[in-house]
Short mmCIF file of C-alpha atoms and ligand atoms in Angstrom, two decimals:
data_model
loop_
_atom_site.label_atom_id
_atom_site.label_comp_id
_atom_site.label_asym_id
_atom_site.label_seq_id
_atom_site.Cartn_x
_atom_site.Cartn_y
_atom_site.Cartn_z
CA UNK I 1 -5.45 22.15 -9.24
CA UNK I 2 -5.92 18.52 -9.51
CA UNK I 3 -8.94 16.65 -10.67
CA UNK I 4 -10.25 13.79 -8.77
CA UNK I 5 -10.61 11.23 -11.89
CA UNK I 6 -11.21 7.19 -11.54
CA UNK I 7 -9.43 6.21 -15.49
CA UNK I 8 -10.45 3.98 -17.49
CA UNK I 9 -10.21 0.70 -15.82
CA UNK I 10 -10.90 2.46 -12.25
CA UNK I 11 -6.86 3.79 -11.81
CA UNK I 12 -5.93 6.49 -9.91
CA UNK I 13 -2.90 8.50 -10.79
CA UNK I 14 -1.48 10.79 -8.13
CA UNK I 15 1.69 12.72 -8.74
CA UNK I 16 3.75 12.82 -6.11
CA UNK I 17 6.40 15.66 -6.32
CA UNK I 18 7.35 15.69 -2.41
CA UNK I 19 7.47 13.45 0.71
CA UNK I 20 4.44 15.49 1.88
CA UNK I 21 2.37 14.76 -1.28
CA UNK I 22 2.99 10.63 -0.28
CA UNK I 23 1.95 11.90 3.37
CA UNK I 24 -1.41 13.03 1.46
CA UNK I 25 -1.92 10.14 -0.09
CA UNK I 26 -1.23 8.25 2.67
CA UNK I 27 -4.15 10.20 4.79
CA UNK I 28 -6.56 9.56 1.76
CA UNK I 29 -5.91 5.94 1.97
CA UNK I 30 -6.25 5.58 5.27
CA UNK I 31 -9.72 7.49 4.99
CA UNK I 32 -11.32 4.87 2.84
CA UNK I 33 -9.11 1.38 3.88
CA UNK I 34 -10.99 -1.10 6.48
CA UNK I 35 -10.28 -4.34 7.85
CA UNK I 36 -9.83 -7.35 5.74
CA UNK I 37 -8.81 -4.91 2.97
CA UNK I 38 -5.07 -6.24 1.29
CA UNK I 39 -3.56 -3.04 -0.17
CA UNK I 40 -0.05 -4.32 -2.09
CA UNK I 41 2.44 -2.01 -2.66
CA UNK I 42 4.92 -2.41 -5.93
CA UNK I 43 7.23 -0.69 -7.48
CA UNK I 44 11.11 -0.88 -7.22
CA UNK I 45 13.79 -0.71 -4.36
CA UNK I 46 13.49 3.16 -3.34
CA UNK I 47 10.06 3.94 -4.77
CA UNK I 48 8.52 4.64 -1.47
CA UNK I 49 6.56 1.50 -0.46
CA UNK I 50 7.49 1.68 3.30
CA UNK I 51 7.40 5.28 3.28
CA UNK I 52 3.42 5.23 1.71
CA UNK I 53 2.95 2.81 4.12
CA UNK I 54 4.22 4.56 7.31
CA UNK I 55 2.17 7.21 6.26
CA UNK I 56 -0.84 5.17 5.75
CA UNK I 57 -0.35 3.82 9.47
CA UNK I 58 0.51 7.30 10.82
CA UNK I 59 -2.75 8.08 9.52
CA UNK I 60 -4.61 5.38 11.03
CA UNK I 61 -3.30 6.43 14.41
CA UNK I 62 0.21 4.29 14.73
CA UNK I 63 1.87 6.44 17.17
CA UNK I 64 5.29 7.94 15.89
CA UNK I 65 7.40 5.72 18.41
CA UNK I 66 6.36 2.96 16.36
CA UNK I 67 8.72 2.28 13.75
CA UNK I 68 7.63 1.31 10.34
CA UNK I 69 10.19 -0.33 8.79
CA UNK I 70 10.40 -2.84 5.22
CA UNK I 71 10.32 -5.84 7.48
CA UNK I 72 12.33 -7.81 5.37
CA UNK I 73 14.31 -10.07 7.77
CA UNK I 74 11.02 -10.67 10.09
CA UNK I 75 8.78 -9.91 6.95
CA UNK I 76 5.59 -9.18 8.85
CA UNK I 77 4.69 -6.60 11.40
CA UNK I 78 2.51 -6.04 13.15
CA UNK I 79 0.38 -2.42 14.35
CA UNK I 80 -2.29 -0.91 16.28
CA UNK I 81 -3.98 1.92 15.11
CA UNK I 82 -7.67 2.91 14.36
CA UNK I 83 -7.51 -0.58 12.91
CA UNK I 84 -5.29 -3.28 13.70
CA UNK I 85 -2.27 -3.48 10.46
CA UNK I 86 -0.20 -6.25 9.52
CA UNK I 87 2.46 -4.72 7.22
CA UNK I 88 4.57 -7.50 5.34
CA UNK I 89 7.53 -7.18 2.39
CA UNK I 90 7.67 -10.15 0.64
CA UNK I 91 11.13 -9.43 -1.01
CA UNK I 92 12.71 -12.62 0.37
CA UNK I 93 10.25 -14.46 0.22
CA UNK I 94 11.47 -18.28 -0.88
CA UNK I 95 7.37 -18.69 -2.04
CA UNK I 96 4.12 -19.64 -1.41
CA UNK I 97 5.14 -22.56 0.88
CA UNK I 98 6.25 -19.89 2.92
CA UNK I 99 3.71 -17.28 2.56
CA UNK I 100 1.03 -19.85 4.66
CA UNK I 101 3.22 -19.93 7.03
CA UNK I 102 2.75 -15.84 7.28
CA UNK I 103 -0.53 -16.16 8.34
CA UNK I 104 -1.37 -12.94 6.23
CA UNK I 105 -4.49 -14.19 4.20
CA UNK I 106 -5.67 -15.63 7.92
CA UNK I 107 -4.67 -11.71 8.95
CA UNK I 108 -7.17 -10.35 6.53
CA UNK I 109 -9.98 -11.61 8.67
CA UNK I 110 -9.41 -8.97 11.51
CA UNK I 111 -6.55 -6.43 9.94
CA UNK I 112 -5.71 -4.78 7.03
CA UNK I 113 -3.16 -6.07 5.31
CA UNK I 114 -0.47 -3.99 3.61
CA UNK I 115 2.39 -5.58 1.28
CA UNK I 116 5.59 -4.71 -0.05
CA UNK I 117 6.41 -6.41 -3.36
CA UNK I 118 3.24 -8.56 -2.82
CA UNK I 119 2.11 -9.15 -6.34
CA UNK I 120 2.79 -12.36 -7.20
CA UNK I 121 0.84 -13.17 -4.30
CA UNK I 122 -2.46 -11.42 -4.54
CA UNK I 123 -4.46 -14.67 -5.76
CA UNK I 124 -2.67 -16.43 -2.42
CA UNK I 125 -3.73 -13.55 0.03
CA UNK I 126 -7.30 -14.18 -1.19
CA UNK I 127 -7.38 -11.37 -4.04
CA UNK I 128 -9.23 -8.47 -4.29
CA UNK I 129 -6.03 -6.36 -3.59
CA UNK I 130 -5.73 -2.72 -4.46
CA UNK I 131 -2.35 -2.04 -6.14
CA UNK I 132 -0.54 0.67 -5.28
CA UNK I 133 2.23 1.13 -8.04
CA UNK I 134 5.06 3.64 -7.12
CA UNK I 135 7.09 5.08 -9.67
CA UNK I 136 10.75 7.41 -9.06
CA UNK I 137 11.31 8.60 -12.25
CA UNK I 138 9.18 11.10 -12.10
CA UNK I 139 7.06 10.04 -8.21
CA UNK I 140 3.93 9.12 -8.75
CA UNK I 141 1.33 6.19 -7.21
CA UNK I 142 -0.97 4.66 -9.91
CA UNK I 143 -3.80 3.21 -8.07
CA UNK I 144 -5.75 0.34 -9.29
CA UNK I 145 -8.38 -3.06 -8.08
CA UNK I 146 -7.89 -6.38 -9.19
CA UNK I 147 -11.73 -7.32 -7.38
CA UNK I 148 -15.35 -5.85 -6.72
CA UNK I 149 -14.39 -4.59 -3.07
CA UNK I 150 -10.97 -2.87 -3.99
CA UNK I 151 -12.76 -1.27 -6.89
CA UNK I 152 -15.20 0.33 -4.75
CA UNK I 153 -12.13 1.66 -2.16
CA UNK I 154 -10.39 2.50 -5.59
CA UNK I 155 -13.30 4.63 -6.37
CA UNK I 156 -13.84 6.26 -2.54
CA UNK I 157 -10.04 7.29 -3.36
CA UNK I 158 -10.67 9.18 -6.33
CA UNK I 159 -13.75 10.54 -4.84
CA UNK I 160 -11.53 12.72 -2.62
CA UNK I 161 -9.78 14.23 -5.20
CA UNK I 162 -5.84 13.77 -5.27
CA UNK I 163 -5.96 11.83 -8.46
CA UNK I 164 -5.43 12.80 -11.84
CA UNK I 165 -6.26 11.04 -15.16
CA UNK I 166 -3.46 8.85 -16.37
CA UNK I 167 -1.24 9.79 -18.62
CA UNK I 168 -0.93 7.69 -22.12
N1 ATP E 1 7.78 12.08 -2.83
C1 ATP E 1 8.32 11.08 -2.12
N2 ATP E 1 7.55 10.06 -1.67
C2 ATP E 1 8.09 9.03 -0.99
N3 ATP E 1 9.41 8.92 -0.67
C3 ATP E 1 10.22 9.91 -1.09
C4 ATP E 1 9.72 11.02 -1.83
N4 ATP E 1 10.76 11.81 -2.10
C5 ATP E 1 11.85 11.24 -1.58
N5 ATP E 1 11.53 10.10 -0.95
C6 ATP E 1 12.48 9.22 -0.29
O1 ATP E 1 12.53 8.00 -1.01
C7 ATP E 1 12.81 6.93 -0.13
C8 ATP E 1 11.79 5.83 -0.31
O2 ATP E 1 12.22 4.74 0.45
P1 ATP E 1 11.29 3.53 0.87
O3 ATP E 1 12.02 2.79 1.93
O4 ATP E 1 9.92 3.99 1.17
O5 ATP E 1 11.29 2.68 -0.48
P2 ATP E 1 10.75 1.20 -0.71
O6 ATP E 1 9.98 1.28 -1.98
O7 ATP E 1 10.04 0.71 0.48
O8 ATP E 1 12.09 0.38 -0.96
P3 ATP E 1 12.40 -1.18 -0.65
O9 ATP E 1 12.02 -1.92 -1.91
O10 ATP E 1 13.88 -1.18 -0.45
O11 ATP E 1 11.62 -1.64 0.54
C9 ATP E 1 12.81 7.50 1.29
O12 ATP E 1 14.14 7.72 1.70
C10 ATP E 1 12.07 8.82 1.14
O13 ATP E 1 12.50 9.78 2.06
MG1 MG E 2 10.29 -0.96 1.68
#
Protein backbone atom coordinates (compact mmCIF):
# COMPACT_ATOMS: atom_id res chain seq x y z
CA UNK A 1 0.00 0.00 0.00
CA UNK A 2 0.95 3.46 -0.78
CA UNK A 3 0.10 6.58 1.09
CA UNK A 4 -1.15 9.56 -0.67
CA UNK A 5 1.34 12.25 1.06
CA UNK A 6 1.93 16.08 -0.28
CA UNK A 7 5.99 16.46 1.50
CA UNK A 8 7.20 19.07 2.83
CA UNK A 9 7.33 21.73 0.28
CA UNK A 10 4.06 20.20 -1.51
CA UNK A 11 6.26 17.14 -3.55
CA UNK A 12 4.90 14.18 -4.58
CA UNK A 13 7.01 11.09 -4.82
CA UNK A 14 5.65 8.20 -6.85
CA UNK A 15 7.70 5.09 -7.41
CA UNK A 16 7.50 3.86 -10.51
CA UNK A 17 8.64 0.15 -10.78
CA UNK A 18 6.86 -0.62 -14.30
CA UNK A 19 5.69 1.06 -17.55
CA UNK A 20 2.15 0.53 -16.15
CA UNK A 21 2.88 2.37 -12.85
CA UNK A 22 3.97 5.67 -15.36
CA UNK A 23 0.54 4.72 -17.21
CA UNK A 24 -1.01 5.40 -13.55
CA UNK A 25 0.49 8.32 -13.07
CA UNK A 26 -0.16 9.46 -16.22
CA UNK A 27 -4.18 8.88 -15.65
CA UNK A 28 -3.81 10.79 -12.25
CA UNK A 29 -2.36 13.69 -13.99
CA UNK A 30 -4.57 13.90 -16.49
CA UNK A 31 -7.46 13.79 -13.78
CA UNK A 32 -6.45 17.02 -12.15
CA UNK A 33 -4.44 19.03 -15.32
CA UNK A 34 -6.66 21.88 -17.20
CA UNK A 35 -6.01 24.32 -19.74
CA UNK A 36 -3.43 26.96 -19.37
CA UNK A 37 -1.72 24.55 -16.94
CA UNK A 38 2.41 24.17 -18.08
CA UNK A 39 3.43 20.77 -16.66
CA UNK A 40 7.54 20.47 -17.47
CA UNK A 41 8.96 17.33 -17.56
CA UNK A 42 12.91 16.83 -16.48
CA UNK A 43 15.01 14.38 -15.92
CA UNK A 44 17.67 12.77 -18.25
CA UNK A 45 17.75 11.17 -21.84
CA UNK A 46 15.71 7.79 -21.14
CA UNK A 47 13.90 8.77 -17.94
CA UNK A 48 10.52 8.57 -19.44
CA UNK A 49 9.45 12.17 -20.25
CA UNK A 50 7.70 11.29 -23.60
CA UNK A 51 6.54 8.14 -22.31
CA UNK A 52 4.69 10.11 -18.99
CA UNK A 53 3.59 12.28 -21.43
CA UNK A 54 1.95 9.88 -23.98
CA UNK A 55 0.33 8.55 -21.17
CA UNK A 56 -0.87 11.76 -19.88
CA UNK A 57 -2.43 12.44 -23.48
CA UNK A 58 -3.74 8.86 -23.79
CA UNK A 59 -5.50 9.74 -20.78
CA UNK A 60 -6.94 12.86 -21.89
CA UNK A 61 -8.44 11.06 -24.84
CA UNK A 62 -5.47 11.35 -27.69
CA UNK A 63 -6.48 8.49 -29.73
CA UNK A 64 -3.70 5.71 -30.04
CA UNK A 65 -3.08 6.51 -33.88
CA UNK A 66 -1.69 9.60 -32.68
CA UNK A 67 1.84 9.35 -32.14
CA UNK A 68 3.50 10.98 -29.25
CA UNK A 69 6.81 11.40 -29.98
CA UNK A 70 9.98 13.82 -28.18
CA UNK A 71 9.43 16.34 -30.92
CA UNK A 72 12.79 17.34 -31.02
CA UNK A 73 13.40 18.26 -34.71
CA UNK A 74 9.78 20.10 -34.97
CA UNK A 75 9.91 20.69 -31.08
CA UNK A 76 6.21 21.33 -30.61
CA UNK A 77 3.17 19.24 -31.22
CA UNK A 78 0.35 19.60 -31.23
CA UNK A 79 -3.05 17.25 -29.78
CA UNK A 80 -6.64 16.97 -29.35
CA UNK A 81 -7.98 15.32 -26.57
CA UNK A 82 -10.46 16.17 -23.69
CA UNK A 83 -8.36 19.31 -23.84
CA UNK A 84 -6.43 20.64 -26.56
CA UNK A 85 -2.18 19.71 -25.73
CA UNK A 86 0.74 21.31 -27.05
CA UNK A 87 3.62 18.92 -26.15
CA UNK A 88 7.17 20.59 -26.77
CA UNK A 89 11.03 19.21 -25.95
CA UNK A 90 13.14 21.92 -25.69
CA UNK A 91 16.43 19.85 -26.00
CA UNK A 92 17.68 21.85 -29.00
CA UNK A 93 16.58 24.61 -28.21
CA UNK A 94 19.32 27.53 -29.31
CA UNK A 95 17.24 29.86 -26.37
CA UNK A 96 14.81 32.12 -25.46
CA UNK A 97 15.01 34.06 -28.78
CA UNK A 98 13.70 31.02 -30.04
CA UNK A 99 11.30 29.89 -27.52
CA UNK A 100 8.86 33.22 -28.60
CA UNK A 101 8.97 32.10 -31.62
CA UNK A 102 7.22 28.66 -30.16
CA UNK A 103 4.31 30.35 -29.35
CA UNK A 104 4.03 28.04 -26.17
CA UNK A 105 3.46 30.74 -23.36
CA UNK A 106 0.73 32.24 -26.11
CA UNK A 107 -0.41 28.22 -26.10
CA UNK A 108 -1.11 28.35 -22.43
CA UNK A 109 -4.07 30.56 -23.03
CA UNK A 110 -6.26 27.73 -24.63
CA UNK A 111 -4.01 24.31 -24.06
CA UNK A 112 -2.09 22.70 -21.69
CA UNK A 113 1.21 22.83 -22.15
CA UNK A 114 3.56 19.90 -21.55
CA UNK A 115 7.56 20.20 -21.81
CA UNK A 116 10.41 18.09 -22.18
CA UNK A 117 13.60 19.49 -20.64
CA UNK A 118 11.66 22.80 -20.11
CA UNK A 119 13.23 24.12 -16.98
CA UNK A 120 15.25 26.73 -17.78
CA UNK A 121 12.28 28.10 -19.26
CA UNK A 122 9.53 28.07 -16.73
CA UNK A 123 9.87 31.96 -15.83
CA UNK A 124 9.60 32.44 -19.97
CA UNK A 125 6.42 30.16 -20.31
CA UNK A 126 4.83 32.43 -17.69
CA UNK A 127 5.69 30.20 -14.48
CA UNK A 128 3.63 28.50 -12.31
CA UNK A 129 4.83 25.11 -13.83
CA UNK A 130 4.47 21.82 -12.07
CA UNK A 131 7.72 19.82 -12.33
CA UNK A 132 7.65 16.52 -13.03
CA UNK A 133 11.22 15.08 -12.21
CA UNK A 134 11.90 11.49 -13.56
CA UNK A 135 14.50 9.50 -12.18
CA UNK A 136 16.02 5.73 -13.79
CA UNK A 137 18.05 4.67 -11.21
CA UNK A 138 15.66 3.41 -9.34
CA UNK A 139 12.04 5.00 -11.59
CA UNK A 140 10.42 7.27 -9.82
CA UNK A 141 8.49 10.93 -10.63
CA UNK A 142 9.02 13.55 -7.85
CA UNK A 143 6.29 15.97 -8.27
CA UNK A 144 6.54 19.50 -7.27
CA UNK A 145 4.95 23.62 -7.98
CA UNK A 146 7.01 26.43 -8.51
CA UNK A 147 3.42 28.86 -8.20
CA UNK A 148 -0.03 29.14 -6.28
CA UNK A 149 -2.02 27.30 -9.18
CA UNK A 150 0.47 24.29 -9.70
CA UNK A 151 0.52 23.92 -5.96
CA UNK A 152 -3.07 23.43 -5.77
CA UNK A 153 -2.91 20.65 -8.95
CA UNK A 154 0.23 19.39 -6.93
CA UNK A 155 -2.02 18.89 -4.05
CA UNK A 156 -5.31 17.36 -6.17
CA UNK A 157 -2.40 14.80 -7.20
CA UNK A 158 -1.57 13.65 -3.92
CA UNK A 159 -5.12 13.72 -2.97
CA UNK A 160 -5.60 10.60 -5.12
CA UNK A 161 -3.19 8.67 -3.54
CA UNK A 162 -0.19 7.30 -5.74
CA UNK A 163 2.32 9.33 -3.86
CA UNK A 164 4.53 8.51 -1.19
CA UNK A 165 6.56 10.71 1.21
CA UNK A 166 9.99 11.49 -0.08
CA UNK A 167 12.70 9.82 0.80
CA UNK A 168 15.77 11.84 2.63
N1 LIG B 1 8.55 2.42 -15.44
C1 LIG B 1 8.80 3.01 -16.62
N2 LIG B 1 8.28 4.23 -16.91
C2 LIG B 1 8.55 4.83 -18.08
N3 LIG B 1 9.34 4.32 -19.06
C3 LIG B 1 9.87 3.10 -18.83
C4 LIG B 1 9.63 2.40 -17.61
N4 LIG B 1 10.31 1.25 -17.68
C5 LIG B 1 10.94 1.22 -18.86
N5 LIG B 1 10.66 2.32 -19.57
C6 LIG B 1 11.20 2.63 -20.89
O1 LIG B 1 12.07 3.74 -20.78
C7 LIG B 1 12.04 4.49 -21.97
C8 LIG B 1 11.76 5.94 -21.67
O2 LIG B 1 11.93 6.66 -22.86
P1 LIG B 1 11.37 8.12 -23.10
O3 LIG B 1 11.46 8.36 -24.57
O4 LIG B 1 10.07 8.30 -22.45
O5 LIG B 1 12.48 8.98 -22.35
P2 LIG B 1 12.69 10.56 -22.39
O6 LIG B 1 12.92 10.94 -20.97
O7 LIG B 1 11.59 11.22 -23.11
O8 LIG B 1 14.06 10.70 -23.19
P3 LIG B 1 14.58 11.92 -24.13
O9 LIG B 1 15.32 12.85 -23.20
O10 LIG B 1 15.51 11.23 -25.07
O11 LIG B 1 13.41 12.58 -24.79
C9 LIG B 1 10.97 3.87 -22.88
O12 LIG B 1 11.60 3.03 -23.83
C10 LIG B 1 10.14 3.05 -21.91
O13 LIG B 1 9.56 1.92 -22.53
MG1 LIG C 1 11.53 12.49 -24.74
Amino acid sequence: MTRALAGGGGAVEVPLPTRRATRELGRALARVLRPGDLVVMSGALGAGKTFLTRATCRALGVPARVPITSPTFTLVQEHAGALAIAHADLYRLSGPAELRHLGLREARDSRLVIVEWGEPYVEALGGDAVLVRLEAHPRRATVSATGRGAEATVTALAALGLGVEPSR
